[in-house]
Coordinates of C-alpha atoms in Angstrom, one line a residue:
M493 CA 29.9 139.4 95.7
A494 CA 29.3 139.3 92.0
D495 CA 27.9 142.4 90.3
S496 CA 25.8 140.6 87.7
W497 CA 23.9 137.4 87.5
N498 CA 22.7 135.3 84.7
S499 CA 21.5 131.7 84.4
K500 CA 24.9 130.6 83.1
T501 CA 26.8 131.8 86.2
K502 CA 28.5 128.8 87.7
L503 CA 29.4 128.2 91.3
K504 CA 33.2 128.5 91.8
I505 CA 35.5 127.6 94.7
V506 CA 38.8 129.5 94.7
S507 CA 41.9 129.2 96.9
M508 CA 42.7 132.6 98.4
D509 CA 46.2 131.3 98.9
D510 CA 47.4 130.3 95.4
G511 CA 44.4 130.9 93.1
T512 CA 43.6 127.2 92.4
S513 CA 40.0 127.0 91.4
V514 CA 37.2 124.6 90.5
E515 CA 34.1 125.7 88.6
A516 CA 31.0 123.7 88.9
Q517 CA 30.1 121.9 85.8
Y518 CA 26.5 121.9 86.9
N519 CA 25.3 124.3 89.7
P520 CA 24.1 122.5 92.8
K521 CA 20.3 122.0 92.9
E522 CA 20.6 123.2 96.5
F523 CA 23.1 124.0 99.2
Q524 CA 22.8 124.7 102.8
V525 CA 24.3 127.4 105.0
D526 CA 23.8 127.0 108.7
K527 CA 24.5 129.5 111.6
T528 CA 24.7 128.1 115.1
V529 CA 24.1 130.5 118.0
P530 CA 25.4 128.8 121.2
W531 CA 23.4 129.2 124.3
Q532 CA 23.8 127.3 127.6
K533 CA 21.5 127.0 130.5
H534 CA 22.9 129.2 133.3
K535 CA 24.0 127.3 136.5
D536 CA 21.5 129.2 138.6
S537 CA 18.6 128.4 136.2
K538 CA 15.7 126.4 137.6
A539 CA 12.2 125.3 136.6
D540 CA 10.6 125.5 133.2
E541 CA 11.7 129.0 132.2
P542 CA 15.5 128.6 132.0
Y543 CA 17.9 131.4 132.3
L544 CA 20.1 131.2 129.2
E545 CA 23.6 132.5 128.7
F546 CA 25.2 133.3 125.4
T547 CA 28.5 131.5 125.3
G548 CA 30.2 132.9 122.2
A549 CA 29.8 133.4 118.5
E550 CA 30.2 130.6 115.9
G551 CA 30.9 131.0 112.2
R552 CA 28.5 129.6 109.6
T553 CA 28.9 126.3 107.8
M554 CA 28.1 125.5 104.2
A555 CA 27.2 122.1 102.7
L556 CA 26.9 121.4 99.0
E557 CA 26.9 118.6 96.5
L558 CA 28.6 119.0 93.1
V559 CA 28.2 116.6 90.2
F560 CA 31.0 116.3 87.6
D561 CA 30.4 114.4 84.4
G562 CA 33.2 113.8 81.9
F563 CA 31.6 110.9 80.1
E564 CA 30.8 112.6 76.7
Q565 CA 34.2 114.2 76.5
D566 CA 36.0 111.2 78.0
V567 CA 37.5 113.4 80.8
N568 CA 39.1 112.0 83.9
V569 CA 36.9 113.9 86.5
H570 CA 39.3 113.0 89.3
G571 CA 42.2 114.9 87.7
R572 CA 40.2 117.8 86.4
Y573 CA 37.8 118.5 89.4
V574 CA 38.6 116.3 92.4
E575 CA 42.4 116.9 92.6
P576 CA 42.1 120.7 92.8
L577 CA 39.5 120.3 95.6
L578 CA 41.8 117.9 97.4
H579 CA 44.7 120.3 96.9
M580 CA 42.7 123.0 98.6
A581 CA 41.9 120.7 101.5
K582 CA 45.5 119.6 102.1
M583 CA 48.1 121.3 104.2
R584 CA 49.9 123.8 102.0
S585 CA 53.4 123.1 103.4
Q586 CA 54.6 120.8 106.2
D587 CA 58.1 122.3 106.4
G588 CA 57.4 125.9 105.2
P589 CA 56.7 129.0 107.1
E590 CA 54.2 128.8 109.9
A591 CA 51.5 130.6 107.9
E592 CA 51.6 127.8 105.3
R593 CA 51.3 124.9 107.7
R594 CA 47.5 124.7 107.2
P595 CA 45.1 123.9 104.4
H596 CA 43.9 126.7 102.0
K597 CA 41.6 129.5 102.8
V598 CA 38.9 129.4 100.1
K599 CA 36.1 131.6 98.7
V600 CA 32.8 130.2 97.3
L601 CA 31.4 132.5 94.6
Y602 CA 27.9 132.1 93.2
G603 CA 26.1 135.0 91.5
P604 CA 24.0 137.1 93.8
I605 CA 24.6 135.1 96.9
P606 CA 27.2 136.7 99.2
D607 CA 30.7 135.1 98.9
F608 CA 31.4 132.5 101.6
I609 CA 35.0 132.6 102.9
G610 CA 36.4 129.8 105.0
V611 CA 38.0 126.4 104.8
I612 CA 37.1 123.0 103.5
E613 CA 36.1 120.9 106.6
S614 CA 35.4 117.7 104.7
L615 CA 35.3 116.4 101.2
S616 CA 33.6 113.1 100.2
T617 CA 33.8 111.8 96.6
K618 CA 31.6 109.0 95.1
Y619 CA 32.8 107.8 91.7
T620 CA 29.7 106.6 89.7
M621 CA 30.9 105.9 86.2
F622 CA 34.2 104.7 84.6
G623 CA 35.6 104.8 81.1
N624 CA 36.7 101.6 79.2
D625 CA 40.2 102.3 80.4
G626 CA 39.1 102.5 84.1
K627 CA 39.4 106.2 84.6
P628 CA 36.5 107.9 86.5
V629 CA 34.3 109.9 84.2
R630 CA 31.5 110.8 86.6
C631 CA 31.4 111.6 90.3
T632 CA 29.5 113.3 93.0
V633 CA 31.5 115.5 95.5
N634 CA 30.0 116.4 98.9
L635 CA 31.7 119.4 100.5
K636 CA 31.4 120.9 103.9
L637 CA 33.0 124.3 104.6
K638 CA 33.5 126.3 107.8
E639 CA 33.5 130.1 107.7
A640 CA 36.7 131.8 108.8
Q641 CA 38.1 135.2 108.2
R642 CA 41.4 134.5 109.9
L643 CA 43.3 131.2 110.1
A644 CA 45.9 129.9 112.6
A645 CA 48.5 127.2 112.1
R646 CA 49.8 125.4 115.1
A647 CA 53.5 126.1 115.6
A648 CA 55.5 122.9 115.2
S649 CA 57.8 123.4 118.2
A650 CA 56.0 125.4 120.9
G651 CA 52.4 124.3 120.2
A652 CA 51.4 128.0 119.9
A653 CA 49.2 129.3 117.1
G654 CA 50.2 131.8 114.5
T655 CA 47.5 133.8 112.7
T656 CA 47.4 134.5 109.1
G657 CA 44.9 136.3 106.9
G658 CA 45.5 134.0 104.0
A659 CA 44.7 136.3 101.1
S660 CA 47.3 136.5 98.4
G661 CA 45.6 138.5 95.8
A662 CA 43.3 135.7 94.5
T663 CA 39.7 136.7 93.9

């Protein structure tokens, strides 16, 4: 968690695997963090006052929208902002060690709000403005992230899962 906060602090998404990062050009006007607590009706439950059974813990999810605008500086927003996010959402290595056969573990940093550690679950990009040469100069990116402290990559041969912490010194 960041030690100091000021109005210029920008939300940042950082790969904990290779340090790739994207800093928000404009902080999101809002973002949502959800926590699901799974309960099921017990098989012996009857009537209007059900007997509920806790079925296991779930991690949190985060949803946020980022706007990137390169119009004034004639910047290709796909290359500068979207590509690094796509990089973090892609499998690190298809043929490498088992621990690298998964997308990146990421950390979302934003001032006084506790860091969110997890993975990118989905990324949706809408390009809304283009330069005279056709390059995208404005876009909106919707991200969904899933909380995770440990990650597993399915083994290619046996179908077993290997576990990896995913931190390689990136902060």
